[in-house]
C-alpha positions as a printed NumPy array, in Angstrom:
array([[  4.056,  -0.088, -34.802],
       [  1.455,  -1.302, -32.066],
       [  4.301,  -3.175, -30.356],
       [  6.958,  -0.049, -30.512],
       [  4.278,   1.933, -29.   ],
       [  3.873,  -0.401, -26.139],
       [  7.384,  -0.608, -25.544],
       [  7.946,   3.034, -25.816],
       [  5.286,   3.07 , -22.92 ],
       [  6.725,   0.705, -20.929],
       [ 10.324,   2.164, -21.15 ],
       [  8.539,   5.288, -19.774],
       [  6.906,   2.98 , -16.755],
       [ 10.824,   2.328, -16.266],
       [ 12.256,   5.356, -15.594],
       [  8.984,   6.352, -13.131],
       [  9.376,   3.214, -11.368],
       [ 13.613,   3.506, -11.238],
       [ 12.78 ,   6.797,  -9.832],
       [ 10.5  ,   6.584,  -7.472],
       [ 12.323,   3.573,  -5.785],
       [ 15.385,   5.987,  -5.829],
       [ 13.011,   8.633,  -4.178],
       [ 11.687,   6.474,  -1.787],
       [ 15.096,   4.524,  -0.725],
       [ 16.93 ,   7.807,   0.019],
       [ 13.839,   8.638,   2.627],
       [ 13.656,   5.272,   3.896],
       [ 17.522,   4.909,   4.436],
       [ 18.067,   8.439,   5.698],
       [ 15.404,   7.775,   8.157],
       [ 16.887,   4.387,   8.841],
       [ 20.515,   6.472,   9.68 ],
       [ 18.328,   8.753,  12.177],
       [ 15.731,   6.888,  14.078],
       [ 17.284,   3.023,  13.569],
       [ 18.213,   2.184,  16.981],
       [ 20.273,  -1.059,  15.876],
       [ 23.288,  -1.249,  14.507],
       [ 22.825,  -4.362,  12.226],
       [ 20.208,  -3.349,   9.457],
       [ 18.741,  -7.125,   9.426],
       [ 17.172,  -9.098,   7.133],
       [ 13.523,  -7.654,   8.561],
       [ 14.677,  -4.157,   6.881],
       [ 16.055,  -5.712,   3.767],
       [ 12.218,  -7.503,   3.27 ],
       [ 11.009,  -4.085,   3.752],
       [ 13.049,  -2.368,   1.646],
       [ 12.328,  -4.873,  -1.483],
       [  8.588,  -4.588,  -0.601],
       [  9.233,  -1.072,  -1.365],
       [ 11.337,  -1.844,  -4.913],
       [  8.122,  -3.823,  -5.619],
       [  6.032,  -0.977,  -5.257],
       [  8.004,   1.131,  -7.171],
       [  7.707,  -1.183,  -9.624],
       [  3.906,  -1.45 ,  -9.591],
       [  4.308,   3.366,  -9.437],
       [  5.787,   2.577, -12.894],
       [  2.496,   1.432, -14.357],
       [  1.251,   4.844, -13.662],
       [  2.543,   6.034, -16.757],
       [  1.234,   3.777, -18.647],
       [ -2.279,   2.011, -17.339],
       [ -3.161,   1.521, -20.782],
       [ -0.651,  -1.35 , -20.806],
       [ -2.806,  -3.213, -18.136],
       [ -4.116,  -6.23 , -20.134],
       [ -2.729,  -9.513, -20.879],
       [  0.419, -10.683, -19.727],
       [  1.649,  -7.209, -18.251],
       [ -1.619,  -6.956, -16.295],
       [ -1.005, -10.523, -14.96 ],
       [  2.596,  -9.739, -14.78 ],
       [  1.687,  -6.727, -12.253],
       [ -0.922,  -9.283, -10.22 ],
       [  1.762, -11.262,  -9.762],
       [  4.314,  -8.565,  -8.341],
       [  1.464,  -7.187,  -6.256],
       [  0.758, -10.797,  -4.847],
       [  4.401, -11.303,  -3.69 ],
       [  4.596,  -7.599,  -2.143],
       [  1.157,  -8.81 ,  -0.188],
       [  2.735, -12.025,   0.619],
       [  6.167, -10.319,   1.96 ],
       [  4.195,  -8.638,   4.679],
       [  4.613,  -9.877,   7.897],
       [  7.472, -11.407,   6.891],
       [  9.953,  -8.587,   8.218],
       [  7.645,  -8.056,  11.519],
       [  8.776, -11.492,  11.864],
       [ 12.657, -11.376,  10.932],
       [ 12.596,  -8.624,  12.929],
       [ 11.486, -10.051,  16.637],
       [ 13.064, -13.475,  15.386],
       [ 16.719, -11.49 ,  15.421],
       [ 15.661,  -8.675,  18.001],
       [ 15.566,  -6.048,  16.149],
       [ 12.315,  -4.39 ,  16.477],
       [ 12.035,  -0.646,  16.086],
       [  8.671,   1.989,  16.119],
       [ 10.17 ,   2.623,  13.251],
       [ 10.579,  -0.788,  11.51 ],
       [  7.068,  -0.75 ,  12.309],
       [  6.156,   2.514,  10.825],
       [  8.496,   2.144,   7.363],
       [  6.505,  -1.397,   7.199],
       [  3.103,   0.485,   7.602],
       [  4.169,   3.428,   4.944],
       [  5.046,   0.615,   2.509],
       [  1.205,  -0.901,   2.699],
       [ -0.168,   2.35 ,   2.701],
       [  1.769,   3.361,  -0.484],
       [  0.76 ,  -0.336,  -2.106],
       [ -3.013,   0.622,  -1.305],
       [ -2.768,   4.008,  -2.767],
       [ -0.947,   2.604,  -6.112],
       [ -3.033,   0.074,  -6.657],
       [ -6.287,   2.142,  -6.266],
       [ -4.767,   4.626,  -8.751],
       [ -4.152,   1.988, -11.459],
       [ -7.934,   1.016, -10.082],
       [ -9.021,   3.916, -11.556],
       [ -7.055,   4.576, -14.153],
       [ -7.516,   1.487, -15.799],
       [-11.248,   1.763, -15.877],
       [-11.928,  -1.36 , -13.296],
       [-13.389,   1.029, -11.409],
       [-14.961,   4.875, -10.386],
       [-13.163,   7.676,  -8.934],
       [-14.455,   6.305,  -5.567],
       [-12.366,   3.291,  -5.625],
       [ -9.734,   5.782,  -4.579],
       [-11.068,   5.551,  -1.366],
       [ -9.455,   2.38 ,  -0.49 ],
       [ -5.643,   4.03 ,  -1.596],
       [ -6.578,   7.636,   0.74 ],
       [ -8.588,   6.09 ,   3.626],
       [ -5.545,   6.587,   6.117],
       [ -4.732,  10.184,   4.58 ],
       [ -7.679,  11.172,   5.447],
       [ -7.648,   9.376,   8.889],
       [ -4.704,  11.418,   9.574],
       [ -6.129,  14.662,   8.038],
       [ -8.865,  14.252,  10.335],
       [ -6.334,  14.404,  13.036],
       [ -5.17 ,  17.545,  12.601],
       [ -8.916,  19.025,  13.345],
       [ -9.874,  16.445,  15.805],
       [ -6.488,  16.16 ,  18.025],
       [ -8.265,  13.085,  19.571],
       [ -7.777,  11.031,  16.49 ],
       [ -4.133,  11.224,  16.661],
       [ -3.489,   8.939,  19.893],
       [ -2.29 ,   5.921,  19.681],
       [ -4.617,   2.731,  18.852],
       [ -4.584,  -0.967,  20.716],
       [ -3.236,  -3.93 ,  18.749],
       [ -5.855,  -5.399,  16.858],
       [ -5.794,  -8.741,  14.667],
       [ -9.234,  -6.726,  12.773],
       [ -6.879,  -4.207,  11.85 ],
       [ -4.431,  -6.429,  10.187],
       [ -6.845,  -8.468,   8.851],
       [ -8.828,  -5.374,   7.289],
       [ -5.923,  -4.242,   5.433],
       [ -5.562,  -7.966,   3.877],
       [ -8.737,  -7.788,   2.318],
       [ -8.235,  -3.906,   1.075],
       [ -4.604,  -4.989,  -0.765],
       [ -6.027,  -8.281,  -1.754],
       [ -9.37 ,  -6.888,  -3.111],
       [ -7.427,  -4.465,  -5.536],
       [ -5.066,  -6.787,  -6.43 ],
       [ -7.985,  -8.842,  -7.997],
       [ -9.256,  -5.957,  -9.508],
       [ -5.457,  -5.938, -12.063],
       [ -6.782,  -9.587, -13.235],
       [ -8.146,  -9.062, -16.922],
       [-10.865, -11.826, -16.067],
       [-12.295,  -8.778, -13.506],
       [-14.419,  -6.471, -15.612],
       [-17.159,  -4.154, -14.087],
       [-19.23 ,  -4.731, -13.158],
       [-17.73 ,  -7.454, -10.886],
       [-14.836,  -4.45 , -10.388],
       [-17.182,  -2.142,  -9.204],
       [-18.764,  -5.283,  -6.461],
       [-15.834,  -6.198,  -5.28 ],
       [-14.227,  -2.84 ,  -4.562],
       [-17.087,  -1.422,  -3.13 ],
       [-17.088,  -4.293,  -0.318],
       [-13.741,  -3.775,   0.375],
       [-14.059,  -0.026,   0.852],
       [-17.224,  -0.524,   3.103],
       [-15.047,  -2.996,   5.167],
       [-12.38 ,  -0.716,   5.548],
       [-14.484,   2.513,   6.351],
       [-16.229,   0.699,   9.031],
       [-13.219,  -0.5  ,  10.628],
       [-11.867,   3.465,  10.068],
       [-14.732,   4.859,  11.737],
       [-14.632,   1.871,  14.567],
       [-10.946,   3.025,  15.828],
       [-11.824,   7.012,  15.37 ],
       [-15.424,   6.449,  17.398],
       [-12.927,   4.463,  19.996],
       [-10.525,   7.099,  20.011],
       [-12.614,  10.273,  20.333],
       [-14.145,   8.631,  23.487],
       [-11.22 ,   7.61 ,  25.   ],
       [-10.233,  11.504,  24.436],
       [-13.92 ,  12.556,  26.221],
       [-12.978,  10.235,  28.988],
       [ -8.898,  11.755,  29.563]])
């Protein structure tokens, strides 16, 4: 009975996973038809795209965070891990075949943003952590809220290797948290570093950008 319930569970992870990959793969290759400026879609895109299927994947679990122990759990660290360890990889296809785009750049960035945001929903829901933890999945939403009061915040930002490196640590820091060896209150340590990383680095850009808009 205990098994049939957990499959019954999973089968339901399934069909929230199949469709939000079908969700998200209509925007992304809509947007691809209107904005791509190439005409070969590239391996780069593909990488992205399957980063995305991954994700979906991971969405899945939302219907069923109870499932999160044991195998599945380290099933789902695993899946994270290789979405983590895909990034960069189609920044890289993409200047290696010239075929860099704003917005390869920005389906990329939506991707890791959607990854945070997943990950620091099944966070919460699997008890690793407080509602706070949901922080590290929103940080950028509300970056980007904050924009629509403070026009400033919207301009565009400098390169930075701390910026890249930040969002690392915030995606690798939850994907610990889906090991079943991490119980709070370890959880609770280890999240709450991450999100005091990534808030500083947050408020560094917006303090940088609301005096660069004093200065203009």
């Amino acid at each position: 009975m205990l098994a049939g319930g957990v499959a019954s569970l999973l089968g339901g992870a399934i069909w929230v996973a199949a469709a939000v990959a079908a969700v998200g793969g209509a925007i992304a290759l809509a947007g691809l038809a209107r904005h791509y400026p190439h005409r070969r879609l590239g391996l780069c895109n593909v990488v992205t795209l399957a980063r995305g299927g991954l994700v979906a994947g991971l969405a899945g679990l939302l219907a069923a965070p109870q499932v999160l122990e044991g195998f599945v759990a380290w099933a789902a660290l695993g899946v994270a891990l290789l979405a983590l360890a895909m990034d960069g990889l189609d920044g890289w296809a993409a200047r290696r075949a010239g075929l860099s785009s704003d917005f390869g750049a920005r389906l990329d960035m939506e991707v890791d943003v959607a990854l945070g945001l997943i990950l620091a929903l099944l966070a919460w829901l699997s008890g690793k952590a407080g509602f706070w933890v949901l922080g590290l999945g929103l940080m950028r939403h509300v970056f980007v809220a904050a924009g629509w009061v403070l026009p400033a915040l919207q301009g565009a930002l400098f390169p930075s290797f701390r910026r890249k490196l930040v969002c690392v640590i915030q995606i690798a820091a939850l994907i610990a948290l889906m090991a079943p060896v991490v119980q709070p209150p370890l959880a609770g340590w280890i999240a709450g570093v991450a999100l005091a990383i990534l808030g500083a680095s947050f408020l560094r850009d917006a303090v940088w950008l609301l005096a660069r808009g004093r200065r203009a």
